[in-house]
Amino acid sequence: SNGVATITFRMPWVCENATYYFGVWTVIATSEVADVWINDTLQFHYDYLVHIWKVTTDTYYYAHGDTVTITIEYGTHAQQSIYPGVITATILDETGVPIGYASTDVTIGGAVFCQYANGTVTLTIQIPKFARAGYAYVHVNIFDYDPSAGGSAWCPEYTPAVEIYILPE
């Protein structure tokens, strides 16, 4: 009644090799309006909203009380600069006990079509006195909102988790 037509579609997602469909997709729409054929073409990049490229720490060995500096490099194909993001880092000892957590807010987006907009953030976590000596692992994620507020992941967790070693006292 108002002359506006809409169409929706869903992207495929299978359990095995779900990323198979990632890449540039082309949508072609054709319609006849008053005996005139109108065509429109749209290309878009189908991908995770964010990719975590690299996670590094400032050193490998840490004593109790030392601060771990974690550098996270990430990128996105999103062209809008309006997506909120929360980058988190959690250190778990070799028995799976969390010994430290840090997060920071970022805005995801600002890419040019088919080029990544890359960013880097640095988080710090102090090794507490109660931390078990031995191996520990840095787990990094990017969420839309803080997980404690019900946030969802924008991409898979960075794997493998970065390994550090906590020295005995």
Short mmCIF file of C-alpha atoms in Angstrom, two decimals:
data_model
loop_
_atom_site.label_atom_id
_atom_site.label_comp_id
_atom_site.label_asym_id
_atom_site.label_seq_id
_atom_site.Cartn_x
_atom_site.Cartn_y
_atom_site.Cartn_z
CA SER A 1 0.00 0.00 0.00
CA ASN A 2 2.92 2.41 0.56
CA GLY A 3 5.11 1.31 -2.35
CA VAL A 4 7.87 -0.18 -0.22
CA ALA A 5 8.91 -3.77 -0.81
CA THR A 6 11.07 -5.73 1.56
CA ILE A 7 12.77 -9.09 1.43
CA THR A 8 14.72 -10.97 4.06
CA PHE A 9 17.10 -13.87 3.87
CA ARG A 10 19.22 -15.89 6.26
CA MET A 11 22.84 -16.78 5.87
CA PRO A 12 23.65 -20.49 6.07
CA TRP A 13 25.34 -21.83 9.19
CA VAL A 14 26.28 -25.48 9.56
CA CYS A 15 27.87 -27.12 12.57
CA GLU A 16 30.86 -28.53 10.69
CA ASN A 17 33.13 -26.01 8.99
CA ALA A 18 30.74 -23.10 9.54
CA THR A 19 33.30 -20.60 8.28
CA TYR A 20 33.13 -22.21 4.82
CA TYR A 21 30.56 -19.59 3.82
CA PHE A 22 32.64 -16.59 4.96
CA GLY A 23 33.61 -14.14 2.24
CA VAL A 24 32.07 -11.60 -0.10
CA TRP A 25 28.47 -12.28 -1.12
CA THR A 26 26.48 -10.57 -3.86
CA VAL A 27 22.73 -10.02 -3.69
CA ILE A 28 20.90 -9.11 -6.89
CA ALA A 29 17.32 -7.85 -6.69
CA THR A 30 15.08 -7.39 -9.72
CA SER A 31 11.59 -5.95 -9.68
CA GLU A 32 9.07 -4.67 -12.17
CA VAL A 33 7.47 -1.34 -11.35
CA ALA A 34 4.91 0.11 -13.79
CA ASP A 35 6.25 -2.05 -16.63
CA VAL A 36 9.84 -0.94 -15.92
CA TRP A 37 12.41 -3.47 -14.71
CA ILE A 38 14.60 -2.19 -11.89
CA ASN A 39 17.78 -3.96 -10.78
CA ASP A 40 19.85 -3.44 -7.68
CA THR A 41 23.06 -5.15 -6.60
CA LEU A 42 24.54 -5.25 -3.12
CA GLN A 43 27.81 -6.80 -2.00
CA PHE A 44 28.65 -7.51 1.62
CA HIS A 45 31.30 -9.33 3.59
CA TYR A 46 29.98 -12.27 5.66
CA ASP A 47 32.32 -12.91 8.58
CA TYR A 48 32.66 -12.74 12.35
CA LEU A 49 32.24 -9.13 13.44
CA VAL A 50 35.78 -9.16 14.87
CA HIS A 51 38.88 -11.33 14.52
CA ILE A 52 41.56 -11.50 17.20
CA TRP A 53 44.82 -11.61 15.23
CA LYS A 54 47.45 -11.84 17.92
CA VAL A 55 47.83 -11.87 21.70
CA THR A 56 51.20 -11.35 23.34
CA THR A 57 52.56 -10.72 26.83
CA ASP A 58 55.53 -8.52 27.72
CA THR A 59 57.54 -11.50 29.02
CA TYR A 60 57.12 -15.19 29.78
CA TYR A 61 58.14 -15.43 33.46
CA TYR A 62 56.33 -13.60 36.26
CA ALA A 63 56.77 -13.45 40.01
CA HIS A 64 53.93 -12.94 42.47
CA GLY A 65 53.08 -9.23 42.48
CA ASP A 66 54.35 -8.69 38.92
CA THR A 67 52.06 -7.12 36.34
CA VAL A 68 51.33 -8.97 33.11
CA THR A 69 50.98 -6.59 30.16
CA ILE A 70 48.80 -8.19 27.49
CA THR A 71 48.70 -6.73 23.97
CA ILE A 72 45.73 -7.70 21.79
CA GLU A 73 45.60 -7.04 18.05
CA TYR A 74 42.21 -7.32 16.37
CA GLY A 75 40.44 -6.41 13.14
CA THR A 76 36.96 -6.04 11.65
CA HIS A 77 35.27 -5.73 8.27
CA ALA A 78 32.46 -3.64 9.84
CA GLN A 79 32.16 -0.33 8.07
CA GLN A 80 29.91 1.37 10.63
CA SER A 81 31.75 2.63 13.72
CA ILE A 82 28.90 2.01 16.09
CA TYR A 83 29.40 -1.48 17.46
CA PRO A 84 30.24 -1.54 21.16
CA GLY A 85 32.84 -4.04 22.21
CA VAL A 86 34.38 -5.27 25.42
CA ILE A 87 37.78 -6.94 25.17
CA THR A 88 38.52 -9.23 28.10
CA ALA A 89 41.57 -11.11 29.28
CA THR A 90 41.49 -13.74 32.01
CA ILE A 91 44.48 -15.57 33.42
CA LEU A 92 43.80 -19.13 34.59
CA ASP A 93 46.38 -21.26 36.35
CA GLU A 94 47.09 -24.79 35.10
CA THR A 95 44.28 -26.18 37.28
CA GLY A 96 41.74 -23.79 35.73
CA VAL A 97 41.50 -21.36 38.66
CA PRO A 98 41.09 -17.72 37.57
CA ILE A 99 43.85 -15.58 39.04
CA GLY A 100 43.23 -12.30 37.24
CA TYR A 101 40.85 -10.45 34.93
CA ALA A 102 40.92 -7.20 32.97
CA SER A 103 38.68 -5.62 30.36
CA THR A 104 38.35 -2.49 28.28
CA ASP A 105 35.60 -0.96 26.15
CA VAL A 106 36.19 -0.38 22.44
CA THR A 107 34.16 0.71 19.44
CA ILE A 108 34.22 -1.79 16.58
CA GLY A 109 34.03 -0.59 12.97
CA GLY A 110 35.38 1.96 10.54
CA ALA A 111 36.60 -0.43 7.83
CA VAL A 112 36.68 0.18 4.10
CA PHE A 113 34.85 -2.47 2.05
CA CYS A 114 36.86 -5.72 1.95
CA GLN A 115 39.67 -4.27 4.05
CA TYR A 116 40.10 -4.80 7.77
CA ALA A 117 40.08 -1.92 10.23
CA ASN A 118 42.66 -3.01 12.77
CA GLY A 119 43.15 -1.99 16.37
CA THR A 120 45.40 -2.75 19.31
CA VAL A 121 44.64 -2.60 23.02
CA THR A 122 46.77 -3.28 26.07
CA LEU A 123 45.44 -4.76 29.31
CA THR A 124 47.29 -5.35 32.57
CA ILE A 125 46.71 -7.98 35.24
CA GLN A 126 48.70 -8.28 38.45
CA ILE A 127 49.73 -11.78 39.59
CA PRO A 128 48.19 -12.14 43.07
CA LYS A 129 49.94 -13.61 46.10
CA PHE A 130 47.58 -16.64 46.11
CA ALA A 131 48.41 -17.61 42.51
CA ARG A 132 49.74 -21.11 42.07
CA ALA A 133 53.31 -21.32 40.78
CA GLY A 134 53.65 -22.98 37.38
CA TYR A 135 52.01 -22.55 34.02
CA ALA A 136 49.12 -20.19 33.53
CA TYR A 137 47.12 -19.28 30.44
CA VAL A 138 45.79 -15.96 29.11
CA HIS A 139 42.32 -16.28 27.56
CA VAL A 140 41.14 -13.37 25.39
CA ASN A 141 37.62 -12.67 24.11
CA ILE A 142 35.65 -9.83 22.53
CA PHE A 143 32.00 -9.37 23.53
CA ASP A 144 29.26 -6.92 22.61
CA TYR A 145 28.69 -6.13 26.31
CA ASP A 146 30.29 -7.21 29.54
CA PRO A 147 29.60 -10.94 30.05
CA SER A 148 28.31 -10.25 33.57
CA ALA A 149 25.59 -8.11 31.91
CA GLY A 150 24.66 -10.86 29.44
CA GLY A 151 27.10 -9.97 26.67
CA SER A 152 27.61 -12.29 23.70
CA ALA A 153 30.86 -13.10 21.95
CA TRP A 154 31.63 -11.29 18.69
CA CYS A 155 34.06 -14.05 17.67
CA PRO A 156 35.61 -17.27 18.98
CA GLU A 157 38.02 -17.03 21.91
CA TYR A 158 41.65 -16.55 20.86
CA THR A 159 43.30 -19.96 20.67
CA PRO A 160 45.56 -21.37 21.77
CA ALA A 161 45.55 -19.50 25.05
CA VAL A 162 48.83 -17.64 25.59
CA GLU A 163 51.06 -19.46 28.06
CA ILE A 164 53.02 -17.76 30.85
CA TYR A 165 54.96 -19.16 33.80
CA ILE A 166 54.52 -18.00 37.40
CA LEU A 167 57.72 -18.42 39.39
CA PRO A 168 57.70 -20.08 42.82
CA GLU A 169 58.28 -17.79 45.78
#
